[in-house]
Short mmCIF file of C-alpha atoms and ligand atoms in Angstrom, two decimals:
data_model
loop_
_atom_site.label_atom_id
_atom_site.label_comp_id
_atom_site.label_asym_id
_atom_site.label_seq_id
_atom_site.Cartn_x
_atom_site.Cartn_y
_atom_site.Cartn_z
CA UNK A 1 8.00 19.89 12.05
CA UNK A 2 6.14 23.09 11.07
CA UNK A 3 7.57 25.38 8.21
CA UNK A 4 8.84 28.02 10.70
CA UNK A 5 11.19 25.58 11.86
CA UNK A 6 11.99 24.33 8.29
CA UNK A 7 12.80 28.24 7.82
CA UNK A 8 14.47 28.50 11.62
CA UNK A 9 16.93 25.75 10.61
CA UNK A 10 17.64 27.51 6.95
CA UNK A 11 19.16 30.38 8.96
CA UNK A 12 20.77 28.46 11.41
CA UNK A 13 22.70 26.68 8.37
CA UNK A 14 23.77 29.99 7.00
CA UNK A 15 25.44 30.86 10.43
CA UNK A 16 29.06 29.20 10.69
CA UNK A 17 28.45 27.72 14.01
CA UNK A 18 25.42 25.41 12.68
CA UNK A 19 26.24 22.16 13.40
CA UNK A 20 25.84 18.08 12.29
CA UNK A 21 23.64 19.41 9.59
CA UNK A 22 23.86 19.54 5.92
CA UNK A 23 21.48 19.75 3.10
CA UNK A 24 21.61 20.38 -0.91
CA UNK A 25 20.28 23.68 -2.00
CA UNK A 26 16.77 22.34 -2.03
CA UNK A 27 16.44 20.00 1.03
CA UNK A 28 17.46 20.30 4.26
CA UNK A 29 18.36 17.41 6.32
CA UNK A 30 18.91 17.32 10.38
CA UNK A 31 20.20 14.40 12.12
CA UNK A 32 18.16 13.61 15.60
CA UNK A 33 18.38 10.38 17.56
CA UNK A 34 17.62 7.29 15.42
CA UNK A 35 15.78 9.75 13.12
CA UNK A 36 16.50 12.10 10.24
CA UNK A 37 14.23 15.27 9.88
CA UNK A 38 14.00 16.16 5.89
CA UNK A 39 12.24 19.46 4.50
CA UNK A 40 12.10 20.22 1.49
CA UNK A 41 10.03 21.75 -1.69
CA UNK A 42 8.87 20.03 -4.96
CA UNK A 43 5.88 22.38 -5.89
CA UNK A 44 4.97 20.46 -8.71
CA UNK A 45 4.16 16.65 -7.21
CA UNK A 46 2.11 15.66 -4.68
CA UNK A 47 3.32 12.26 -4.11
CA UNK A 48 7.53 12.12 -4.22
CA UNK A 49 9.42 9.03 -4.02
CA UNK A 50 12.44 8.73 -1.23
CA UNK A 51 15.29 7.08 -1.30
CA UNK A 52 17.85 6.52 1.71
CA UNK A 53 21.44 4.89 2.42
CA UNK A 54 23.39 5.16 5.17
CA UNK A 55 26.57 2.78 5.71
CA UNK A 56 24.21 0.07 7.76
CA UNK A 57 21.29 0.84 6.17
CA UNK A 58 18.65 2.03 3.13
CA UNK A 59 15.23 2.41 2.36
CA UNK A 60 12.22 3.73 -0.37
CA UNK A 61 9.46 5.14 0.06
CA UNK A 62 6.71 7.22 -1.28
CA UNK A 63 5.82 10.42 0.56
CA UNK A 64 2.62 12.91 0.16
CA UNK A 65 3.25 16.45 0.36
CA UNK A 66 2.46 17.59 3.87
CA UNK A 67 0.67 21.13 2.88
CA UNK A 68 -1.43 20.86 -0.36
CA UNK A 69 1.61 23.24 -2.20
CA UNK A 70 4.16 20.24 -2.88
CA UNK A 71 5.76 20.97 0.33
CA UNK A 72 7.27 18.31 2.42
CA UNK A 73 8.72 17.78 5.90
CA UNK A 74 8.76 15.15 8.61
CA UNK A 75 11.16 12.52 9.99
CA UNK A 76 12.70 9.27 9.00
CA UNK A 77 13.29 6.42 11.43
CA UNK A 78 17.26 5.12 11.15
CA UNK A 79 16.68 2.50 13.65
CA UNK A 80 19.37 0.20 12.15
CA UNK A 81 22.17 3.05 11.93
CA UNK A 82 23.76 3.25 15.20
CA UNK A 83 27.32 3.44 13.61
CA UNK A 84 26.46 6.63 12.07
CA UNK A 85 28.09 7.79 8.98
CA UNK A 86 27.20 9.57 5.85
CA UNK A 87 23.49 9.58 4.89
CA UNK A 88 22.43 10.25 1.26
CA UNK A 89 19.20 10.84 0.23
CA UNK A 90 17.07 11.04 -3.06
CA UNK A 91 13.85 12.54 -3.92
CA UNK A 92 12.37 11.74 -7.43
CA UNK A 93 9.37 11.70 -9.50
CA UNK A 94 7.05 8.91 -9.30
CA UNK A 95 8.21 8.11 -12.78
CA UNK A 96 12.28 7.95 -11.64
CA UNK A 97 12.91 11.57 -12.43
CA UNK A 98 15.86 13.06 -10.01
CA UNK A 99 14.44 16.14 -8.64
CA UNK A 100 17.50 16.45 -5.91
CA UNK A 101 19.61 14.55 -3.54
CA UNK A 102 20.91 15.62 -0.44
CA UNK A 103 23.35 14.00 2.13
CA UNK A 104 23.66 14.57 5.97
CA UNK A 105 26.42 13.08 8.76
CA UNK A 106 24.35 10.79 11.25
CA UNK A 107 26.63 10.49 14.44
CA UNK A 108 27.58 7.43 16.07
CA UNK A 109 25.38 6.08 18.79
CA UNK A 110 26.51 2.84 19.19
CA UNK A 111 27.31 0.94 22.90
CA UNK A 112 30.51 -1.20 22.88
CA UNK A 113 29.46 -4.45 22.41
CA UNK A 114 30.68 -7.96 23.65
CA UNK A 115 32.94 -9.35 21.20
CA UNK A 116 31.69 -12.51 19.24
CA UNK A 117 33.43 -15.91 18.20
CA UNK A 118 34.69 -16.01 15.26
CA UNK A 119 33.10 -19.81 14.79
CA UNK A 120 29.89 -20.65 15.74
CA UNK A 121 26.91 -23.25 15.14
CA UNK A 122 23.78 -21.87 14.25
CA UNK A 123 20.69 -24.22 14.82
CA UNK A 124 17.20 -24.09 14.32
CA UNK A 125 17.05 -20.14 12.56
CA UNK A 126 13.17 -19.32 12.40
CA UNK A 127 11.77 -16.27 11.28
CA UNK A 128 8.20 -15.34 11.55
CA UNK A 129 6.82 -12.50 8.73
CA UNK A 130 5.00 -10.14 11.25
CA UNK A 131 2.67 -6.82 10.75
CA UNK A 132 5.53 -4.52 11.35
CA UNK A 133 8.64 -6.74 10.18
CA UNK A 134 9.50 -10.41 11.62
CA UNK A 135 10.59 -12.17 14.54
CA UNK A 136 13.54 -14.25 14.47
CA UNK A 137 14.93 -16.93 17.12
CA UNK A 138 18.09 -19.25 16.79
CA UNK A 139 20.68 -21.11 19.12
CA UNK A 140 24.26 -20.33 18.79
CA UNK A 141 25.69 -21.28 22.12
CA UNK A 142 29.61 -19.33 22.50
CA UNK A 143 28.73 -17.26 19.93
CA UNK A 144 28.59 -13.80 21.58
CA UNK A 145 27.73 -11.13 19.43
CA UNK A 146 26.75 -12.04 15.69
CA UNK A 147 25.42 -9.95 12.94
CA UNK A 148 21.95 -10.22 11.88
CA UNK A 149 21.55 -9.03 7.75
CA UNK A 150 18.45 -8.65 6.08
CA UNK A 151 16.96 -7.35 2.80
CA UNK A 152 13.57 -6.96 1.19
CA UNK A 153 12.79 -5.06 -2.13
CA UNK A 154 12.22 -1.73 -0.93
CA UNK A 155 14.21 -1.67 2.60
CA UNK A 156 17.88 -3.70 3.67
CA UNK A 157 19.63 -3.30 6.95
CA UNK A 158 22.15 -5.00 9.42
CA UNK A 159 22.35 -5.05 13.38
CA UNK A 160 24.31 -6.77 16.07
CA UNK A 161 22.46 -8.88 17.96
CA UNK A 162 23.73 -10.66 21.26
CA UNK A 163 22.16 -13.74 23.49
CA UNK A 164 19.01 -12.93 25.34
CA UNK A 165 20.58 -15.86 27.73
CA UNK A 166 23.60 -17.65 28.59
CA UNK A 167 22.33 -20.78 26.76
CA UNK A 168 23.46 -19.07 23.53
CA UNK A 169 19.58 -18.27 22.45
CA UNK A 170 19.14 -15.19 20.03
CA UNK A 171 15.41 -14.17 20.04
CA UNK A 172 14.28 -10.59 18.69
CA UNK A 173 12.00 -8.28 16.09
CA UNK A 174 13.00 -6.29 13.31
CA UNK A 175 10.80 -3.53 12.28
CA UNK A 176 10.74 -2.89 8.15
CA UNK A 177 8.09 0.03 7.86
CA UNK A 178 9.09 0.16 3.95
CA UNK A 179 8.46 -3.47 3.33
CA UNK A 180 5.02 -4.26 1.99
CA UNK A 181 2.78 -6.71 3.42
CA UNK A 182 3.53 -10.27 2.07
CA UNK A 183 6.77 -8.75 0.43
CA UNK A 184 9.43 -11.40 0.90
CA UNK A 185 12.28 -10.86 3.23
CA UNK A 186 15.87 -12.13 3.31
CA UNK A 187 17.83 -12.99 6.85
CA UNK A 188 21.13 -13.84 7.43
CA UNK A 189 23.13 -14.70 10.02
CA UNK A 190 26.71 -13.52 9.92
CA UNK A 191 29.72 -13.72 12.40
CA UNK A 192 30.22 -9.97 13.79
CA UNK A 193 33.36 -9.38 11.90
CA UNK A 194 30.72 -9.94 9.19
CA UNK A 195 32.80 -12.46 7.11
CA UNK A 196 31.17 -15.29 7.30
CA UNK A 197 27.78 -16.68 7.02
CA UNK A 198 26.53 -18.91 9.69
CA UNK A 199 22.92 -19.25 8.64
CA UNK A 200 19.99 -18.15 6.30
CA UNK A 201 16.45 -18.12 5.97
CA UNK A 202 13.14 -15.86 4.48
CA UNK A 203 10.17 -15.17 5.02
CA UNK A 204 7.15 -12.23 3.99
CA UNK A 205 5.88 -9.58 6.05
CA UNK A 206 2.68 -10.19 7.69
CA UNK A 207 -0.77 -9.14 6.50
CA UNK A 208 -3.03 -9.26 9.44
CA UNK A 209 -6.10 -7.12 8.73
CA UNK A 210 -6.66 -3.95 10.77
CA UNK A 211 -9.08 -4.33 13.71
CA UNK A 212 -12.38 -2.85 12.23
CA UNK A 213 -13.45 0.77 13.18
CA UNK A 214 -16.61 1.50 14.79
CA UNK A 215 -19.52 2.08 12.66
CA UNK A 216 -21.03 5.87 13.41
CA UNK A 217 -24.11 5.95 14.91
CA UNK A 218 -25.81 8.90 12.54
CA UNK A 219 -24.05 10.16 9.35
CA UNK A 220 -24.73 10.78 6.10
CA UNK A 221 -24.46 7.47 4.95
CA UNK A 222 -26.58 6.10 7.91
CA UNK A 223 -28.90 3.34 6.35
CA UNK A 224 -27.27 2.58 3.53
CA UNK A 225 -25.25 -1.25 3.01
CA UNK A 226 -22.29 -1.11 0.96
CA UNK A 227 -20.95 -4.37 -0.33
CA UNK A 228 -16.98 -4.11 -1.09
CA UNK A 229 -15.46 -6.79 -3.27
CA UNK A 230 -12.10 -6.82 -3.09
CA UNK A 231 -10.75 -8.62 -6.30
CA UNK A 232 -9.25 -11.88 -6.99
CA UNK A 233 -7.31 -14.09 -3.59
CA UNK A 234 -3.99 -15.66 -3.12
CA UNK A 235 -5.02 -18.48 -5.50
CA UNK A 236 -6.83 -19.03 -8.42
CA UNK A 237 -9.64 -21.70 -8.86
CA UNK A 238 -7.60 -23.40 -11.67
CA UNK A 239 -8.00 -22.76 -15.39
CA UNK A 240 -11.12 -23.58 -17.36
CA UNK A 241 -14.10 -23.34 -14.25
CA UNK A 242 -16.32 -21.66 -15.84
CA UNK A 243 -19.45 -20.14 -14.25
CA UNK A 244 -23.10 -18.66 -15.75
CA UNK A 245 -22.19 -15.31 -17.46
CA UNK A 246 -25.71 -13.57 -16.10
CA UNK A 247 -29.28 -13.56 -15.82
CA UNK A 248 -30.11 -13.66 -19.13
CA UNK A 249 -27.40 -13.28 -20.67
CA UNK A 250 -26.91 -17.45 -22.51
CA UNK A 251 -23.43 -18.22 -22.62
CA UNK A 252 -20.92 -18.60 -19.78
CA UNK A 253 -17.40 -17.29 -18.69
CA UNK A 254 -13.98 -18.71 -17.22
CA UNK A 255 -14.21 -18.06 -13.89
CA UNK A 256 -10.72 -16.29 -12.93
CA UNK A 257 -9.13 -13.75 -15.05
CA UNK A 258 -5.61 -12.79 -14.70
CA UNK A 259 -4.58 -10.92 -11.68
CA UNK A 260 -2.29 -8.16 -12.05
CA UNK A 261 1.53 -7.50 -10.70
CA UNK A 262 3.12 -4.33 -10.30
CA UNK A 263 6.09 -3.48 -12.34
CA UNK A 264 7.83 -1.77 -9.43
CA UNK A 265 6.40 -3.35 -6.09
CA UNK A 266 6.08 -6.86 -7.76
CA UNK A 267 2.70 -7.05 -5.39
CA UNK A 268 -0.06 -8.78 -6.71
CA UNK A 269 -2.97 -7.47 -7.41
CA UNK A 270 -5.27 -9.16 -4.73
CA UNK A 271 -3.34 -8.03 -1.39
CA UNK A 272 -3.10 -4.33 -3.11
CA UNK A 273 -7.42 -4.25 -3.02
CA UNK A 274 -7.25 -6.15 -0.17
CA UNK A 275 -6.08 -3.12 1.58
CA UNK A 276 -7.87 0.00 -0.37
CA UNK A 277 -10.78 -2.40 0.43
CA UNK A 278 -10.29 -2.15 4.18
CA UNK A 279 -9.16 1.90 3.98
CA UNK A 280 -13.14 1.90 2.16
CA UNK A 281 -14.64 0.20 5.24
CA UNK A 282 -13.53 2.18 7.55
CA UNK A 283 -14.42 5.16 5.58
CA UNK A 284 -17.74 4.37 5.35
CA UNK A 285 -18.25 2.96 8.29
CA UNK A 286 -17.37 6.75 10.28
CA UNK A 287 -20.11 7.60 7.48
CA UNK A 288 -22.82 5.57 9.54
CA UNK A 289 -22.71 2.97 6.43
CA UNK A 290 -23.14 -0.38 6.95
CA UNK A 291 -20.29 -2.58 5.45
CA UNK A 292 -20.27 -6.48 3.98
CA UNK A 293 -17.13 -7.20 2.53
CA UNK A 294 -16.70 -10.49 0.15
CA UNK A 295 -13.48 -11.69 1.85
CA UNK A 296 -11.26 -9.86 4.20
CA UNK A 297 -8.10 -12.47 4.44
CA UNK A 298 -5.71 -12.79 1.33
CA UNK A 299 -6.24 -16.53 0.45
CA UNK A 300 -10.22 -16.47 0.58
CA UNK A 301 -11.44 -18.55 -2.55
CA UNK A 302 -14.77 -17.09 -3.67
CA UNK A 303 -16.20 -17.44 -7.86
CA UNK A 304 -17.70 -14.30 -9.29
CA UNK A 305 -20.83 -15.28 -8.85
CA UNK A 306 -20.89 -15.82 -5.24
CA UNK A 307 -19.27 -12.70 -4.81
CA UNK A 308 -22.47 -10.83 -5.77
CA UNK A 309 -24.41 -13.27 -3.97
CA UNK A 310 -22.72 -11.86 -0.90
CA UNK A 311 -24.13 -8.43 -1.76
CA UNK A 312 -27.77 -9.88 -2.58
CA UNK A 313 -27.82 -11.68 0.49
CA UNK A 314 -27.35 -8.54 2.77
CA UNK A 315 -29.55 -6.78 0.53
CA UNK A 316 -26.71 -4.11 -0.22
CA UNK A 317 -27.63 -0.83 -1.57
CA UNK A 318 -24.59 -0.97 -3.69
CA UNK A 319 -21.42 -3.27 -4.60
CA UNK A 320 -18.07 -1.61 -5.21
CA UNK A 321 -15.87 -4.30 -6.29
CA UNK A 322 -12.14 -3.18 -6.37
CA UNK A 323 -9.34 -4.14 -9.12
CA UNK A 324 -6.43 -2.72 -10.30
CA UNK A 325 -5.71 -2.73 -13.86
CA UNK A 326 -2.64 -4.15 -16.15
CA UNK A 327 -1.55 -2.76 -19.72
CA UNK A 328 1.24 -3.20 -22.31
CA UNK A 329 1.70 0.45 -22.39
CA UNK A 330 3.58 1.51 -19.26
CA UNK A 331 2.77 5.15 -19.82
CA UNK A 332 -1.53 3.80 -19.57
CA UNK A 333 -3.09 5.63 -16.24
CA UNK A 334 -5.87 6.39 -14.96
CA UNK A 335 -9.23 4.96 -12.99
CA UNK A 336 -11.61 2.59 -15.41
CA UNK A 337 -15.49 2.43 -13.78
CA UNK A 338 -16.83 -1.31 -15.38
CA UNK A 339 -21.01 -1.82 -14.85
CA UNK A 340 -23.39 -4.38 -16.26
CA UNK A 341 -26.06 -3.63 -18.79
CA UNK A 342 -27.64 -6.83 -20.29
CA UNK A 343 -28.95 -9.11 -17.79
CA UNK A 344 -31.51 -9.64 -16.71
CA UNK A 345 -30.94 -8.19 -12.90
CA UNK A 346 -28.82 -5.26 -14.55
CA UNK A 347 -31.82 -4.24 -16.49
CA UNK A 348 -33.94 -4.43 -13.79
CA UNK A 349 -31.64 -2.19 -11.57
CA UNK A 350 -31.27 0.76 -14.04
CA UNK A 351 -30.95 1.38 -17.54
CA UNK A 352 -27.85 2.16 -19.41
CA UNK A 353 -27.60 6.09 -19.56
CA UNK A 354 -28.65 5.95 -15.43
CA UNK A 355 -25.90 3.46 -14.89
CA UNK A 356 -23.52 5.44 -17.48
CA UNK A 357 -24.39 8.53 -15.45
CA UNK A 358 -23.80 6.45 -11.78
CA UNK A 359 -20.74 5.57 -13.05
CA UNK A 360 -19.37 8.97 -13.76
CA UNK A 361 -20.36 10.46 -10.40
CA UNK A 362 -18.26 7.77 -9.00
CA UNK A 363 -15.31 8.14 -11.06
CA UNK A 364 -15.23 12.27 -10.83
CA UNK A 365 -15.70 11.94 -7.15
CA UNK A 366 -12.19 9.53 -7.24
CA UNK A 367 -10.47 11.66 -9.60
CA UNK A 368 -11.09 14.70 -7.81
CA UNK A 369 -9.81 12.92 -4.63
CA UNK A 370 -6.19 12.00 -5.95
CA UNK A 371 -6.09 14.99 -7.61
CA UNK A 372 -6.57 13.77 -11.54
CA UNK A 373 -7.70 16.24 -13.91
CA UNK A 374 -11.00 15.05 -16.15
CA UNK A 375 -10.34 14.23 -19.52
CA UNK A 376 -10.34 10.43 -20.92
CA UNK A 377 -6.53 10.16 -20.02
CA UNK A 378 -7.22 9.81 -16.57
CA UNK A 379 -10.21 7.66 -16.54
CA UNK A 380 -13.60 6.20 -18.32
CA UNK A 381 -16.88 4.58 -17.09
CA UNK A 382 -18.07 1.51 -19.58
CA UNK A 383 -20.85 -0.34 -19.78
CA UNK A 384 -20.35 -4.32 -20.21
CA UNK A 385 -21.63 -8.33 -20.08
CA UNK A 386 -18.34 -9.14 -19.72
CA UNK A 387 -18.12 -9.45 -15.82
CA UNK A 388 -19.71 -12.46 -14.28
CA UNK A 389 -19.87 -10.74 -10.52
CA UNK A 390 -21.24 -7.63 -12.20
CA UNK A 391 -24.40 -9.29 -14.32
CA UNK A 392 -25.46 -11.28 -11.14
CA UNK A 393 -25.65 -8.17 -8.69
CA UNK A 394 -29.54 -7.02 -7.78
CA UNK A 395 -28.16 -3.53 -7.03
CA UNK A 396 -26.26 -0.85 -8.55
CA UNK A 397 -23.01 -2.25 -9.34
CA UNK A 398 -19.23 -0.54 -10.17
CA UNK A 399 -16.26 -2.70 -11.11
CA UNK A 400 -13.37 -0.24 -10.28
CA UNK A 401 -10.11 -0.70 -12.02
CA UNK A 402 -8.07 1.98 -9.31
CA UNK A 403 -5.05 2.57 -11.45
CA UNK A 404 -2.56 0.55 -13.46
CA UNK A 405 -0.06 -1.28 -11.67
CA UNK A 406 2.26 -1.59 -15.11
CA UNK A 407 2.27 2.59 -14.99
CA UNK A 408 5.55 2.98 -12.36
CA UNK A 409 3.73 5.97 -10.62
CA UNK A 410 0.64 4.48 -10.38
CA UNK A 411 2.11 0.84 -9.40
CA UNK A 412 4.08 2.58 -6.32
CA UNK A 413 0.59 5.16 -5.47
CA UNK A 414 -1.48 1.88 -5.29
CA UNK A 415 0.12 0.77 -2.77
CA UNK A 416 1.08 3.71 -0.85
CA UNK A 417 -1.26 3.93 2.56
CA UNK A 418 -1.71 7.82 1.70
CA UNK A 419 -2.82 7.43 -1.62
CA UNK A 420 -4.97 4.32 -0.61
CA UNK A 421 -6.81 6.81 1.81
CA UNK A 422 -7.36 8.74 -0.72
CA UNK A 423 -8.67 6.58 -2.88
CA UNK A 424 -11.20 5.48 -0.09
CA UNK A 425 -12.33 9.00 0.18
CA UNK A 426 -12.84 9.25 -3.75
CA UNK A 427 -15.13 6.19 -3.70
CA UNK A 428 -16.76 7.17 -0.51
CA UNK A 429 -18.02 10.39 -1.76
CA UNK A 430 -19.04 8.44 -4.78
CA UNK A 431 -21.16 6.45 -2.80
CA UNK A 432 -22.87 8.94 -1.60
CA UNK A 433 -23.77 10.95 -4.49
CA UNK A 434 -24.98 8.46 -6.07
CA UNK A 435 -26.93 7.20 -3.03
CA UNK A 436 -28.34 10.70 -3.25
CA UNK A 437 -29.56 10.63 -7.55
CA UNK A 438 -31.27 7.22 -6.25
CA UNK A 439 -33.13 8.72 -3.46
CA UNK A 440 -31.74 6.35 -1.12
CA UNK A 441 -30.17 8.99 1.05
CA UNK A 442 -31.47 12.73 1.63
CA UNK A 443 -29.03 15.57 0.62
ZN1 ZN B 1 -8.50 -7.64 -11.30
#
């Protein structure tokens, strides 16, 4: 929707024969079919958080102004709100400050539907997590029409479902755009006066990696290998493996350090990289860069050490090895840049006030991308022996802690696809300019 409609519709409500739309002063909501079109201004944030109900349905999400000046307009799917009914929606800060709340009437789209037993068996429910929501298949023969009920953190709904033949078999998907990947999901299967439960199962929402995007044949990254770590996997290697510290560098180090969980999403840290890691490739690969990534599923095991080895191996020009960070103080933001200095391969890459000053280029080029002022509130580069995958890397090296995932704002940006693109961009442009101070690239 442009913003001549958004101001076309603000004149239509003024007029009494507007209809089916209603909005608080600030936001403007229009019912359409299985969609709800929201505009509305909030000059001074350019990431919101959303919040929807309707009777059958509700959802949150975080949305990125659409203009650059904390506008925001564009559509939300209702797919599980046939019924119609009243829709309420709430806009916040990041940080779970109302900013305003609107409410629209959704009409009722609904087809009559066969009526359903009010007994049934339910046998053999299985539900299958998928990329866009889950498949589920049962048998309920004489059952009719049942209701199917299902709930994840950030996105619940219900729908009547019928047979898909006269055997009694129920087979069909559920899209849950809101749901993260891997975020658990509750089913249930209800009778359709929806008093009694017949069955119930969960499962999590699919991570399946994108297909990869083709690697541009001249750009400005064109001959340079970028190794992308993305931190930590789905398990551990157990306490107390420890591995060689570094080159150099006499005493050695537990292998896996904590990973970090969000105090909002609840995701863990590893799928959250995972993904910024695979936002990176892509950007760098329409760059002309070519890309090695450590792992690319979610339960890859791989130590520290062999992470870097990765990156030797190919030769990389540079490792970027992506965390997210964790701190008691919820209010703690910001984007920490972590590089070796000590070994012996560290040492022999560049010395501290070169790597201090790689460092920086890499974090101003992020902060300038989502938007962070620079001062030390938002973000540091440190040198240290402390990382095991950092001391063993024969390039330039960057441990990037993105953001804090115990700061609400920054937990819910992480894992936001917008601000994950952004964060992609950052780094890119990092890359390059500090391809460019090593002469590996040409301005
Ligand atoms: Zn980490």
């Amino acid at each position: 929707m442009k913003k001549q409609l958004c101001l076309l519709l603000t004149v239509c409500l003024l007029m009494p024969w507007a209809v089916a739309s209603a909005s608080s002063d600030a936001m403007l909501l229009t019912p359409g079919d299985g969609e709800l079109a929201y505009c509305f201004d909030a000059s001074d944030a350019s990431f919101v958080l959303m919040e929807y109900k309707t009777p059958t349905e509700s959802g949150q999400l975080v949305l990125r102004q659409s203009d650059g000046q904390g506008h925001y307009e564009g559509s939300l799917p209702l797919a599980y709100s046939e019924r119609g009914g009243k829709v309420t929606v709430k806009i916040s800060t990041l940080n779970e400050k109302q900013l305003m709340k609107g409410t629209a009437q959704l009409p009722s789209r609904a087809e009559p539907l066969p009526e359903g037993a009010s007994r049934a068996k339910v046998s053999q429910l299985e539900l299958e997590g998928r990329a866009d929501g889950f498949h589920y298949r049962f048998d309920a023969p004489g059952a009719g029409r049942l209701l199917l009920i299902f709930d994840s953190l950030t996105q619940s709904g219900r729908t009547y479902i019928a047979p898909v033949d006269g055997e009694g078999h129920y087979e069909g998907d559920i899209a849950l755009p809101w749901t993260y990947a891997l975020g658990n999901v509750n089913v249930q299967v209800v009778t359709a006066s929806g008093k009694t439960q017949l069955a119930k199962a969960s499962c999590r929402k699919a991570y399946v990696s994108p297909a990869p995007c083709e690697q541009a044949a001249k750009g400005r990254l064109t001959g340079v290998t970028v190794c992308i770590d993305p931190g930590h996997q789905a398990k551990g290697s157990g306490k107390n493996v420890k591995e060689p510290l570094g080159p150099g560098l006499s005493k050695s180090a537990v292998m896996q350090g904590g990973m970090a969980e969000g105090c909002r999403t609840y995701r863990l840290e590893h799928i959250v990289v995972l993904e910024i890691a695979e936002k990176l490739r892509a950007e760098l690969l329409r760059q002309g860069a070519t890309v090695v990534m450590t792992r690319s599923a979610p339960d890859e095991f791989i130590s520290n050490m062999n992470r870097a080895e990765t990156a030797n191996a190919h030769q990389a020009d540079i490792l970027l090895r992506l965390h997210c960070d964790l701190s008691g103080k919820a209010s703690k933001r910001g984007i920490s840049i972590h590089s070796p200095v000590r070994s012996d391969y560290a040492r022999a890459v560049a010395d501290a006030d070169t790597y201090k000053a790689m460092g920086t280029l890499l974090l101003d080029a992020m902060r300038d991308a989502v938007g962070y002022e620079k001062k030390p509130a938002t973000g540091h580069v440190t040198l240290t022996d402390k990382f095991v995958g950092n001391n063993w890397a024969k390039m330039p090296c960057f441990l990037v802690e993105m953001g804090y995932m115990s700061n609400p704002a920054e937990d819910r940006l992480l894992s936001s696809p917008d601000y994950q693109q952004l964060l992609a961009e950052g780094m890119a442009q990092g890359v390059y300019d500090i391809m460019v101070m090593r002469g590996t690239v040409r301005p």
